mmCIF file with all atom_site columns, C-alpha atoms in Angstrom:
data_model
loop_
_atom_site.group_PDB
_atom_site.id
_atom_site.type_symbol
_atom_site.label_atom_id
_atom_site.label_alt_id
_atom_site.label_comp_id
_atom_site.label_asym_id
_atom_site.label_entity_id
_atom_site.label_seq_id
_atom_site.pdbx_PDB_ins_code
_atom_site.Cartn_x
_atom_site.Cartn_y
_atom_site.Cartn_z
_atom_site.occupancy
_atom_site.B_iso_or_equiv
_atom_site.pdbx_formal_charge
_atom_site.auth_seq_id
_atom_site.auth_comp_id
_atom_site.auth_asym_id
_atom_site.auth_atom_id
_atom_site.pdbx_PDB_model_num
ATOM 1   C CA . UNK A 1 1   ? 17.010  -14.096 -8.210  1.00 46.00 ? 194 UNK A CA 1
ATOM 2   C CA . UNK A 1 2   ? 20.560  -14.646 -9.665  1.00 50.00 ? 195 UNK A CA 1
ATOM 3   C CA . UNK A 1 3   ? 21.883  -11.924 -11.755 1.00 53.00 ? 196 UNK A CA 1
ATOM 4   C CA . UNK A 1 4   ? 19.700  -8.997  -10.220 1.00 53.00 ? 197 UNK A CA 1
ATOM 5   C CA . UNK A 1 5   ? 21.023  -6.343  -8.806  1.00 53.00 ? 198 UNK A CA 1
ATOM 6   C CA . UNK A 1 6   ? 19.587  -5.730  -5.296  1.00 47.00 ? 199 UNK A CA 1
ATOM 7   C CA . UNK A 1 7   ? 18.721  -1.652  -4.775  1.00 46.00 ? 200 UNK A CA 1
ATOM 8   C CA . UNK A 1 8   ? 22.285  0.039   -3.334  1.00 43.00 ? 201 UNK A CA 1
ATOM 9   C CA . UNK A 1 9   ? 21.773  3.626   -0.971  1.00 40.00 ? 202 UNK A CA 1
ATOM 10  C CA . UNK A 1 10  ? 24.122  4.980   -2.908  1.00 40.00 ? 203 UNK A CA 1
ATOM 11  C CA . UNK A 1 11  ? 23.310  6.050   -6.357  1.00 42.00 ? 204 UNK A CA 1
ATOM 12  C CA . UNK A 1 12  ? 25.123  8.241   -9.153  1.00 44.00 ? 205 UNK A CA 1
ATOM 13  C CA . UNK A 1 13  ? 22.062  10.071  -9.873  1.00 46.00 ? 206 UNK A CA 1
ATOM 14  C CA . UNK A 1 14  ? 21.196  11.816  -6.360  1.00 48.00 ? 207 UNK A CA 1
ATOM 15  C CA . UNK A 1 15  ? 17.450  13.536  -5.914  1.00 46.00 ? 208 UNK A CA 1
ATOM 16  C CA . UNK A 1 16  ? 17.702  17.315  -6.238  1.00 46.00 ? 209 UNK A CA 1
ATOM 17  C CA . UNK A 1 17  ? 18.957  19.423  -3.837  1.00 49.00 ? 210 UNK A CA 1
ATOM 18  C CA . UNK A 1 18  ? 16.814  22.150  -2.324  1.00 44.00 ? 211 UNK A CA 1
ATOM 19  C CA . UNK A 1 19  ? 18.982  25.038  -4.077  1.00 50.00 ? 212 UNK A CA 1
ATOM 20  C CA . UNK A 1 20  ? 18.701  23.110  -7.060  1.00 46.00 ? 213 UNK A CA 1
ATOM 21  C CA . UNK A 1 21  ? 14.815  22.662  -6.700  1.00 39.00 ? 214 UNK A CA 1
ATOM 22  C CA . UNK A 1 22  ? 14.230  26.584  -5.776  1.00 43.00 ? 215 UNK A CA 1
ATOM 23  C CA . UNK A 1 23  ? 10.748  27.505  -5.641  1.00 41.00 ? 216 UNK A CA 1
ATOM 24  C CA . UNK A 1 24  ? 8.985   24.461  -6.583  1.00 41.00 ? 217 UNK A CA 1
ATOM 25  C CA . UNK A 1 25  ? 6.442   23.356  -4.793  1.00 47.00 ? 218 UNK A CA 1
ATOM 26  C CA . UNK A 1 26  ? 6.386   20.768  -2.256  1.00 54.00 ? 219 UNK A CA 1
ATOM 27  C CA . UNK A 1 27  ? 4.614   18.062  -4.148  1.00 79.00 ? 220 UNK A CA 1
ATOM 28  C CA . UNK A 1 28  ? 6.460   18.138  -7.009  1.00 90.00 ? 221 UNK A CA 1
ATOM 29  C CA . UNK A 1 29  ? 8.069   14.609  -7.931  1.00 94.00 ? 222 UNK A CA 1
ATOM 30  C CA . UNK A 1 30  ? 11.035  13.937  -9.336  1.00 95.00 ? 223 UNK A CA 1
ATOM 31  C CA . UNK A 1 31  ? 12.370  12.251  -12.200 1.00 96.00 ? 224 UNK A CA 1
ATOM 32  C CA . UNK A 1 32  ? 16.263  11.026  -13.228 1.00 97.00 ? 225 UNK A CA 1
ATOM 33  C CA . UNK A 1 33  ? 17.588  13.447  -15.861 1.00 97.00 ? 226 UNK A CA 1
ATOM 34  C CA . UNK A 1 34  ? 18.387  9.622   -17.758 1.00 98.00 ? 227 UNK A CA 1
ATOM 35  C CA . UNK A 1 35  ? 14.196  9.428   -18.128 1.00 98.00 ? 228 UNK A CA 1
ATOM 36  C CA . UNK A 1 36  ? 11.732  11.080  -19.879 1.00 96.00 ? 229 UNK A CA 1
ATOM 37  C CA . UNK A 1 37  ? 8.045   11.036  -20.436 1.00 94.00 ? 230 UNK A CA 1
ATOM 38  C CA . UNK A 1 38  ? 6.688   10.432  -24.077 1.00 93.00 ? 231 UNK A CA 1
ATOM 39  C CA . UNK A 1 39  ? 4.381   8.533   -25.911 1.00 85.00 ? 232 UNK A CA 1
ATOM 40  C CA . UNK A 1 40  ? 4.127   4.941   -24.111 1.00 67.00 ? 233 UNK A CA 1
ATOM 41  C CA . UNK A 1 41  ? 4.112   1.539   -25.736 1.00 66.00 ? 234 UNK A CA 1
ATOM 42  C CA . UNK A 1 42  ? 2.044   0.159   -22.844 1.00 64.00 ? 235 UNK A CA 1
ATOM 43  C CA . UNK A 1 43  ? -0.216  3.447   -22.522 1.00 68.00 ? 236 UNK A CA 1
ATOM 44  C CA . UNK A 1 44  ? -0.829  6.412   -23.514 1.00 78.00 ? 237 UNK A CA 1
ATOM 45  C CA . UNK A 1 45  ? 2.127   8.282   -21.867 1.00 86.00 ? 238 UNK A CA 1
ATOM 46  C CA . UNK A 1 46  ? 5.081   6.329   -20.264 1.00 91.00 ? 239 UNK A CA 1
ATOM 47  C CA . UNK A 1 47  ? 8.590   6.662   -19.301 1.00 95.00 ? 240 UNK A CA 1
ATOM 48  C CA . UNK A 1 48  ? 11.342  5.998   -21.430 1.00 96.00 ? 241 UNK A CA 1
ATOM 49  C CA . UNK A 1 49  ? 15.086  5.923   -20.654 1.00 98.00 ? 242 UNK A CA 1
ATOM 50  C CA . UNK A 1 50  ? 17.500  8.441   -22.613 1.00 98.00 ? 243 UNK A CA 1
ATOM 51  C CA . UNK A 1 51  ? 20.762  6.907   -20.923 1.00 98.00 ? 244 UNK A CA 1
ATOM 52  C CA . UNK A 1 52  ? 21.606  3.913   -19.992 1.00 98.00 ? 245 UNK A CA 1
ATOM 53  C CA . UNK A 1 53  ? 20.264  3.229   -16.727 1.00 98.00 ? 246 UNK A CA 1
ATOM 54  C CA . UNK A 1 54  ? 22.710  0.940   -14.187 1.00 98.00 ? 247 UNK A CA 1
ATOM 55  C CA . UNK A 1 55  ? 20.691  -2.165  -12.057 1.00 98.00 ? 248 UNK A CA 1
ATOM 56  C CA . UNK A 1 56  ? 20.038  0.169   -8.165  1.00 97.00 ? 249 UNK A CA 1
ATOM 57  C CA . UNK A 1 57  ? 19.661  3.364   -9.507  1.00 98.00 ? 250 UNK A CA 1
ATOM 58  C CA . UNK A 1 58  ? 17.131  6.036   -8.378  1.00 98.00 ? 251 UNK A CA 1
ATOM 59  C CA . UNK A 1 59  ? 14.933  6.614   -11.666 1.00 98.00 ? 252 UNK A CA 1
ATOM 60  C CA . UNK A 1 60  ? 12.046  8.720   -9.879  1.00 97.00 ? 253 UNK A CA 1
ATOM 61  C CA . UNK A 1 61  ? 10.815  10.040  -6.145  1.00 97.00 ? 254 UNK A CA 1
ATOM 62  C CA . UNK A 1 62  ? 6.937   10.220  -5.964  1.00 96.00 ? 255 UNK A CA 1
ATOM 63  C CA . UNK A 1 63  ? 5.361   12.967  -4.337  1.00 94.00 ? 256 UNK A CA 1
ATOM 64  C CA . UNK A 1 64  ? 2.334   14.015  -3.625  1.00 92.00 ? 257 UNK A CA 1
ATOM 65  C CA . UNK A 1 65  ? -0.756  15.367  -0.653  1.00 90.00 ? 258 UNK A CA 1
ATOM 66  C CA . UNK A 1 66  ? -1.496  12.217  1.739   1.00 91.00 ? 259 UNK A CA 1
ATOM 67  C CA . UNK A 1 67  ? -5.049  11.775  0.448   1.00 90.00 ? 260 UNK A CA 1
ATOM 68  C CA . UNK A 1 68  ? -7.739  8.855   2.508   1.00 91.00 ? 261 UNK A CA 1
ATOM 69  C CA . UNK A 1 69  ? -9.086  6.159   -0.017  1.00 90.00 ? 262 UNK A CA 1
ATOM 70  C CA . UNK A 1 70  ? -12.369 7.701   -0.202  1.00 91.00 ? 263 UNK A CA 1
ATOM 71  C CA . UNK A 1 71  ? -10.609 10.975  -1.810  1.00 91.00 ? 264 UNK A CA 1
ATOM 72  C CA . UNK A 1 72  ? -8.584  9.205   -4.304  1.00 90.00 ? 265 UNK A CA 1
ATOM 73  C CA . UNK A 1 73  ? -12.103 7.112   -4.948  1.00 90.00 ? 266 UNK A CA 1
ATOM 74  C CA . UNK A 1 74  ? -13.878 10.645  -5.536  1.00 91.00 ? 267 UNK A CA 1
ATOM 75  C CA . UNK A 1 75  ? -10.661 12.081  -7.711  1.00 90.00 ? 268 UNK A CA 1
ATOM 76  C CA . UNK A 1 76  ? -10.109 9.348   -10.137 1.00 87.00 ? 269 UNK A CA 1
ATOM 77  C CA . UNK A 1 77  ? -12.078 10.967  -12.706 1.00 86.00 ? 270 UNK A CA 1
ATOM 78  C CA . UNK A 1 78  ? -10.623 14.134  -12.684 1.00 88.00 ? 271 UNK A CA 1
ATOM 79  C CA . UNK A 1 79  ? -7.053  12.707  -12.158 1.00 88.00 ? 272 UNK A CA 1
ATOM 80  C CA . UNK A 1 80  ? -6.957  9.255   -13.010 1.00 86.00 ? 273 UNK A CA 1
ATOM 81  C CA . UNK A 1 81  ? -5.057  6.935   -12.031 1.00 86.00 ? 274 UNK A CA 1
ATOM 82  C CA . UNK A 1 82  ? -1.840  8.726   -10.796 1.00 89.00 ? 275 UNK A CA 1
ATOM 83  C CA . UNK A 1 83  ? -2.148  7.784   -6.952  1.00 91.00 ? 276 UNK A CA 1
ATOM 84  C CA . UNK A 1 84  ? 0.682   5.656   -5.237  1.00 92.00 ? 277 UNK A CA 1
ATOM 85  C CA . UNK A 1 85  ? -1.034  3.474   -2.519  1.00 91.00 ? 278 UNK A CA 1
ATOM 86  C CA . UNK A 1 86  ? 1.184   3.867   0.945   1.00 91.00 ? 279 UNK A CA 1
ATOM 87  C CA . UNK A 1 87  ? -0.657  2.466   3.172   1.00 90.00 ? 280 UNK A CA 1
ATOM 88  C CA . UNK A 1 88  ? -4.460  0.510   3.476   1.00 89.00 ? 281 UNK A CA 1
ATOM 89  C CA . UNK A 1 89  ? -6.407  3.616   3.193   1.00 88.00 ? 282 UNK A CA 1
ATOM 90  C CA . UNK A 1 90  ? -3.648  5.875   2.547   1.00 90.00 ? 283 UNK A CA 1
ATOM 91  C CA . UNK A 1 91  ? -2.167  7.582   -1.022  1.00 91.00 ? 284 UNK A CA 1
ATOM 92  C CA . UNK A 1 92  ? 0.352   9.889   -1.941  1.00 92.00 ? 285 UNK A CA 1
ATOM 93  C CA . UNK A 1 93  ? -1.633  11.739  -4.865  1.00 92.00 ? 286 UNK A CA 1
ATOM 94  C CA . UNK A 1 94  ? -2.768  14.933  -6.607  1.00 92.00 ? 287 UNK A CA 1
ATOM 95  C CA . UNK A 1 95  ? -5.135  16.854  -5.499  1.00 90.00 ? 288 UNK A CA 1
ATOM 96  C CA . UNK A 1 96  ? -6.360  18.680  -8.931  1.00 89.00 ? 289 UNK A CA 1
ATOM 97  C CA . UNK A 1 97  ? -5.662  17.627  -12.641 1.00 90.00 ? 290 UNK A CA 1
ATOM 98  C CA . UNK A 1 98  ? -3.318  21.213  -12.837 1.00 90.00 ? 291 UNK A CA 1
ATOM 99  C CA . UNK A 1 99  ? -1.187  18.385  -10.164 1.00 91.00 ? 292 UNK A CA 1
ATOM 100 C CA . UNK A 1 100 ? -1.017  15.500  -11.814 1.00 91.00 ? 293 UNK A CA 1
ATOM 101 C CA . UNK A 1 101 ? 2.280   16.241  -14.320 1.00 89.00 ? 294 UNK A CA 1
ATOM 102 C CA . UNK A 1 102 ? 3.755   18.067  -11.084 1.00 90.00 ? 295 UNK A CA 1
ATOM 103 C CA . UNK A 1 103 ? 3.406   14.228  -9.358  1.00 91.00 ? 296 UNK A CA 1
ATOM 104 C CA . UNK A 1 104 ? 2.656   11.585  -11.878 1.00 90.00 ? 297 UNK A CA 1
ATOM 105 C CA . UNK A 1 105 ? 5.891   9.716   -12.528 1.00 92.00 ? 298 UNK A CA 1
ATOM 106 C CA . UNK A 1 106 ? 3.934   7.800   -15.200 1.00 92.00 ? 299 UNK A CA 1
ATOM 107 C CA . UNK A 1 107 ? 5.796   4.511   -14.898 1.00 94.00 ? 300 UNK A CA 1
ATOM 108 C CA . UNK A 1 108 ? 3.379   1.807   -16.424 1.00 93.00 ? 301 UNK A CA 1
ATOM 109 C CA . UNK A 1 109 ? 2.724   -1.444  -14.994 1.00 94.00 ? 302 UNK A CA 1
ATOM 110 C CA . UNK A 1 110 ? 3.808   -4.736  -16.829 1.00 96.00 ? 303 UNK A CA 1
ATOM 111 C CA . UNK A 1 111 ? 3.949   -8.082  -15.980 1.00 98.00 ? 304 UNK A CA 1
ATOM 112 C CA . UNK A 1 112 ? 7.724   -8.369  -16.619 1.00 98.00 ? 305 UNK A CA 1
ATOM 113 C CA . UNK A 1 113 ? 9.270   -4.998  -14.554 1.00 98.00 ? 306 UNK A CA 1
ATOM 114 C CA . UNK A 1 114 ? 12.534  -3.834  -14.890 1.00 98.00 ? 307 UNK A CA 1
ATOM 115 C CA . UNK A 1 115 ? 11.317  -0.951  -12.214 1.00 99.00 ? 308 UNK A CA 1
ATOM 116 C CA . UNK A 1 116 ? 10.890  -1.066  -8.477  1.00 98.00 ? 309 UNK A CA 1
ATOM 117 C CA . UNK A 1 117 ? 10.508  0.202   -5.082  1.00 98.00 ? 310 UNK A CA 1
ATOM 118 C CA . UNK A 1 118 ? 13.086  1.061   -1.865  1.00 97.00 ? 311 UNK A CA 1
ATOM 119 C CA . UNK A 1 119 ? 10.491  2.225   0.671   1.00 94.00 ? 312 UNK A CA 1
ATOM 120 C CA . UNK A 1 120 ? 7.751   3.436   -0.014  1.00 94.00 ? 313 UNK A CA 1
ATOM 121 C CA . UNK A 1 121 ? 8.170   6.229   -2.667  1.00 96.00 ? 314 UNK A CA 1
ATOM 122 C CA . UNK A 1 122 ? 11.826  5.211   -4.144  1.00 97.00 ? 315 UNK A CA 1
ATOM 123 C CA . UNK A 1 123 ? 11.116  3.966   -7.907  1.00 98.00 ? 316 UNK A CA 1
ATOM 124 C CA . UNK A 1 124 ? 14.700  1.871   -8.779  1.00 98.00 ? 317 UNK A CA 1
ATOM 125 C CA . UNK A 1 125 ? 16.010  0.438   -11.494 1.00 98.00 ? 318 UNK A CA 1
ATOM 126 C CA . UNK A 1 126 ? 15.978  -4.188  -10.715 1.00 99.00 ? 319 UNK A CA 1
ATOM 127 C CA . UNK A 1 127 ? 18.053  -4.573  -13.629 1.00 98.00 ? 320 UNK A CA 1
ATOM 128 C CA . UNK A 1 128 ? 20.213  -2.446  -16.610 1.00 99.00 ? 321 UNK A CA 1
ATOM 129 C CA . UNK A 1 129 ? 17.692  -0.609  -18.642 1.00 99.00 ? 322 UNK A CA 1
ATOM 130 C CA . UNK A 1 130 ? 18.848  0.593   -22.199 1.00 99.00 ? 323 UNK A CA 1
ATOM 131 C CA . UNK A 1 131 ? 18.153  3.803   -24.186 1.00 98.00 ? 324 UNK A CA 1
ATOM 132 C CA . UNK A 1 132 ? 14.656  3.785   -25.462 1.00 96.00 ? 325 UNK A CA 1
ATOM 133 C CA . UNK A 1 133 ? 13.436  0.751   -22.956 1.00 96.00 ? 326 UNK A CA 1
ATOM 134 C CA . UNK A 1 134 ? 10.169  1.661   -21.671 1.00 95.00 ? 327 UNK A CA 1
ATOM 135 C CA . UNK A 1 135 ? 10.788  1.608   -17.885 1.00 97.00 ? 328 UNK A CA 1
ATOM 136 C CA . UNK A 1 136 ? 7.333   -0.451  -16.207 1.00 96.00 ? 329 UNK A CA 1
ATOM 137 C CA . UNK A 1 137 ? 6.921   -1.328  -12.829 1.00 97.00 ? 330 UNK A CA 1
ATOM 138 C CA . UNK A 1 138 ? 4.354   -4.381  -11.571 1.00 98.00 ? 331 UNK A CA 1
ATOM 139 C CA . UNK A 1 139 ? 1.344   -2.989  -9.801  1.00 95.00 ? 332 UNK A CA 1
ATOM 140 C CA . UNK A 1 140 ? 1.360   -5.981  -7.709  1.00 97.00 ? 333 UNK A CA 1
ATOM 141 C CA . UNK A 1 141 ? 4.707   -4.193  -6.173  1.00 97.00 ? 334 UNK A CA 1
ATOM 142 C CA . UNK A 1 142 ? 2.291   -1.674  -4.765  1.00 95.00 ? 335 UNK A CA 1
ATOM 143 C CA . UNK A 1 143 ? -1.599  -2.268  -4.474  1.00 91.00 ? 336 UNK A CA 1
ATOM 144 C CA . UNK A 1 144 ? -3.665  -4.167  -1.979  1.00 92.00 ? 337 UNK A CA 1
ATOM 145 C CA . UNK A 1 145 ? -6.954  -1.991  -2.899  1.00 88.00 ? 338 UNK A CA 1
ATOM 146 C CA . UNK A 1 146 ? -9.861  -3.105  -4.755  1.00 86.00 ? 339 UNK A CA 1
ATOM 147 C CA . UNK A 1 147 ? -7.567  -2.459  -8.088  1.00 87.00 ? 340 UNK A CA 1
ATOM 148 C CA . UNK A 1 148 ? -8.554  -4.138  -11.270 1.00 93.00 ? 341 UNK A CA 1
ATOM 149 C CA . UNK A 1 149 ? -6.752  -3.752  -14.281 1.00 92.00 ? 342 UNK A CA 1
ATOM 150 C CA . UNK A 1 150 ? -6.787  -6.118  -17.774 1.00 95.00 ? 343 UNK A CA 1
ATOM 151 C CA . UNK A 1 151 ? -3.056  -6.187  -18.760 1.00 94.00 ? 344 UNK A CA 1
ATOM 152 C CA . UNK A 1 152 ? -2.198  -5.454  -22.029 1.00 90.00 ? 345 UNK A CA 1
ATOM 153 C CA . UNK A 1 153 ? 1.946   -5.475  -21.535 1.00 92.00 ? 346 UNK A CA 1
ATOM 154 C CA . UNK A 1 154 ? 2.199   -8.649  -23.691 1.00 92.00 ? 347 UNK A CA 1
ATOM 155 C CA . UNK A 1 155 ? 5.310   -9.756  -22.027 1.00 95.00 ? 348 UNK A CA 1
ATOM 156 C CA . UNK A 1 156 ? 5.831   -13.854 -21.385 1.00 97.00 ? 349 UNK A CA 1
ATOM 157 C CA . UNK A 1 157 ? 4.584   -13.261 -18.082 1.00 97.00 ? 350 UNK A CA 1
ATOM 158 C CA . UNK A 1 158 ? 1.696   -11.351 -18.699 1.00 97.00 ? 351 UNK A CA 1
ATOM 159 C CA . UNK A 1 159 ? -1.298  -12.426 -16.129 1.00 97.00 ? 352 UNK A CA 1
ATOM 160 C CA . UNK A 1 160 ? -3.808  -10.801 -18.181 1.00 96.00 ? 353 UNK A CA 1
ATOM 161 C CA . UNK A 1 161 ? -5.892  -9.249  -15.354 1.00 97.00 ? 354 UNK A CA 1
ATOM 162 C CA . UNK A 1 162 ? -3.934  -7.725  -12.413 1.00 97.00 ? 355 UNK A CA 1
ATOM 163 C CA . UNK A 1 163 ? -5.429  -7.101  -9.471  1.00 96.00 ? 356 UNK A CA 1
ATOM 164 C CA . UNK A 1 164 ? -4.479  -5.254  -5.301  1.00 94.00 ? 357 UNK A CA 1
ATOM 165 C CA . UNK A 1 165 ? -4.490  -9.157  -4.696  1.00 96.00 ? 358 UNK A CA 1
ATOM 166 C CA . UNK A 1 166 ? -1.578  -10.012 -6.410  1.00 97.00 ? 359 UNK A CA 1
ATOM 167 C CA . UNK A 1 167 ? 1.080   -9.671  -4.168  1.00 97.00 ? 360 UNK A CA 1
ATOM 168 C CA . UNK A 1 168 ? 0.272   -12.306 -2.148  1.00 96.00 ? 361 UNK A CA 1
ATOM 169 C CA . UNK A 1 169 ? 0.868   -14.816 -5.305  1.00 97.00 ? 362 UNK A CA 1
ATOM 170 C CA . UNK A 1 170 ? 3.905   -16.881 -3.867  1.00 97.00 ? 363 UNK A CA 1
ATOM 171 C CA . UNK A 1 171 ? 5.856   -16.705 -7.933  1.00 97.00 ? 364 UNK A CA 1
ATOM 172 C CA . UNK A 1 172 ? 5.586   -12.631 -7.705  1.00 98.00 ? 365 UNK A CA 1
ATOM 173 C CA . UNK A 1 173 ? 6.975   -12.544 -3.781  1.00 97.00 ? 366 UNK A CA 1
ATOM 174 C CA . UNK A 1 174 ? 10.160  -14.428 -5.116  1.00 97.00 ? 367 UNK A CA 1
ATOM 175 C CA . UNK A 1 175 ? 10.505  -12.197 -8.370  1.00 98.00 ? 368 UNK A CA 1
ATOM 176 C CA . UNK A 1 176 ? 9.687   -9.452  -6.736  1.00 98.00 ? 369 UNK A CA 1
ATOM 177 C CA . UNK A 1 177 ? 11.701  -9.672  -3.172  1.00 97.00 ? 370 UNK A CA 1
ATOM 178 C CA . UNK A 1 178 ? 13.207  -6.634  -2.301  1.00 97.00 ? 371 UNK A CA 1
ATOM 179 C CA . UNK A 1 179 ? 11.139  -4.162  -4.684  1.00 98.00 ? 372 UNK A CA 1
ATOM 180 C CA . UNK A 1 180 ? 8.064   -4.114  -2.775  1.00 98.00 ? 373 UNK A CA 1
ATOM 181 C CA . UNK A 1 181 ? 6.975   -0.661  -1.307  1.00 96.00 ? 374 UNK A CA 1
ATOM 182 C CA . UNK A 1 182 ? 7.601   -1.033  2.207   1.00 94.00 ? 375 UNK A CA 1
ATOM 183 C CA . UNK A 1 183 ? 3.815   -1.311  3.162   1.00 93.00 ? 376 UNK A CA 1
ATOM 184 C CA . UNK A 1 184 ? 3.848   -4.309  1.318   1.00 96.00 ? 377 UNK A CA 1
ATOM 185 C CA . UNK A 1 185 ? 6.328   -5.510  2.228   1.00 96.00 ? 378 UNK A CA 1
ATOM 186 C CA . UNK A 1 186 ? 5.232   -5.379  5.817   1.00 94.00 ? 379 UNK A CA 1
ATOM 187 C CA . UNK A 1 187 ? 2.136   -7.067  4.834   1.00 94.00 ? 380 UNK A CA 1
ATOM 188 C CA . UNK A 1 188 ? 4.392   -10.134 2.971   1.00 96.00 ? 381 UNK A CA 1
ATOM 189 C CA . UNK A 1 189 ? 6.374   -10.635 6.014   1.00 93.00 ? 382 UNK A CA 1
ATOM 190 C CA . UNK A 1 190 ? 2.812   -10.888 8.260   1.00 89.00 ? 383 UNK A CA 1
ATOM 191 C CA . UNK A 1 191 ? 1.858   -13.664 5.813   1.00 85.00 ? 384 UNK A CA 1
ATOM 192 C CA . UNK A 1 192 ? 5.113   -15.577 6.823   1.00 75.00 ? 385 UNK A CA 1
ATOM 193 C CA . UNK A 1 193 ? 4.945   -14.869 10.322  1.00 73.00 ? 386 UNK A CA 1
ATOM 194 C CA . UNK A 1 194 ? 1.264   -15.778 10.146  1.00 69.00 ? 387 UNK A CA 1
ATOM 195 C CA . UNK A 1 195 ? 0.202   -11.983 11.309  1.00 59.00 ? 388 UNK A CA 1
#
């Protein structure tokens, strides 16, 4: 853990403020104006950084309608996969495929992250990200479904198949502390306590 940069509340680049967002719509997510989506390394589409991004700050809020697991089952093939598990059976997610570039933030996954989460829909940069670094975050950070993914990032730490099991390996809980969405976090902490 020596040398990152734990997540700080207060960040240079602040979230929009209403008057700034006007008439958007509720579900809209938002992105750092030091990010932008293009062309992705790691997929298809991913997120890139323009400026150079400082170890704690914000890079993207995820929004989205609380959908059940059975509706984010039933949408995958309209909408992929652009749901952010918050809780067992809970997602943030859209709702129709005109949604998903209102609420995707299209941050990969790799095996090595420089990306994660304070709370539950906070995406933070662990470390200093440079101009043109793809910014990735580790699904592991943020699934306890059924998930199953084969990873292509091709980092050193790659684990070839990721899975909503993952965060309970004891190696990603010590990379990993502190950039866990807060669900599971919750569910790390009932593995110590034995809950």
């Amino acid at each position: 853990m020596a040398g990152r940069a734990r997540p700080t509340w207060a960040s240079p680049i602040a979230p929009p403020t209403a008057e700034q967002v006007g008439n958007v719509a509720p579900i809209r997510s938002w992105r750092s104006p030091r990010i932008e989506v293009r062309d992705g390394a790691v997929a298809d589409r991913g997120v890139f950084a323009v400026r150079p991004i400082q170890a704690g700050l914000i890079v993207a809020v995820k929004a989205g309608h609380i959908v059940h697991r059975e509706e984010v089952l039933r949408l995958t093939a309209e909408i992929g996969d652009q749901s952010l598990q918050i809780h067992d059976d809970l997602y943030l997610s859209p709702r129709t495929a005109d949604e998903v570039d209102e609420t995707a933030i299209r941050i990969n996954h790799s095996c090595d992250a420089n990306v994660g989460f304070r709370g539950q829909v906070i995406y933070v940069a662990m470390r200093d990200i440079a101009v043109d670094e793809e910014l990735c975050h580790d699904y592991a950070m943020d699934r306890t479904d059924a998930y199953r993914l084969e990873c292509g990032c091709g980092t050193d730490l790659c684990r070839g198949t990721v899975t909503g099991g993952d965060w309970r390996l004891p190696e990603l809980q010590a990379r990993y502390e502190g950039y866990f969405v807060e669900y599971v976090a919750e569910k790390i902490r009932g593995l110590s306590t034995g809950g």
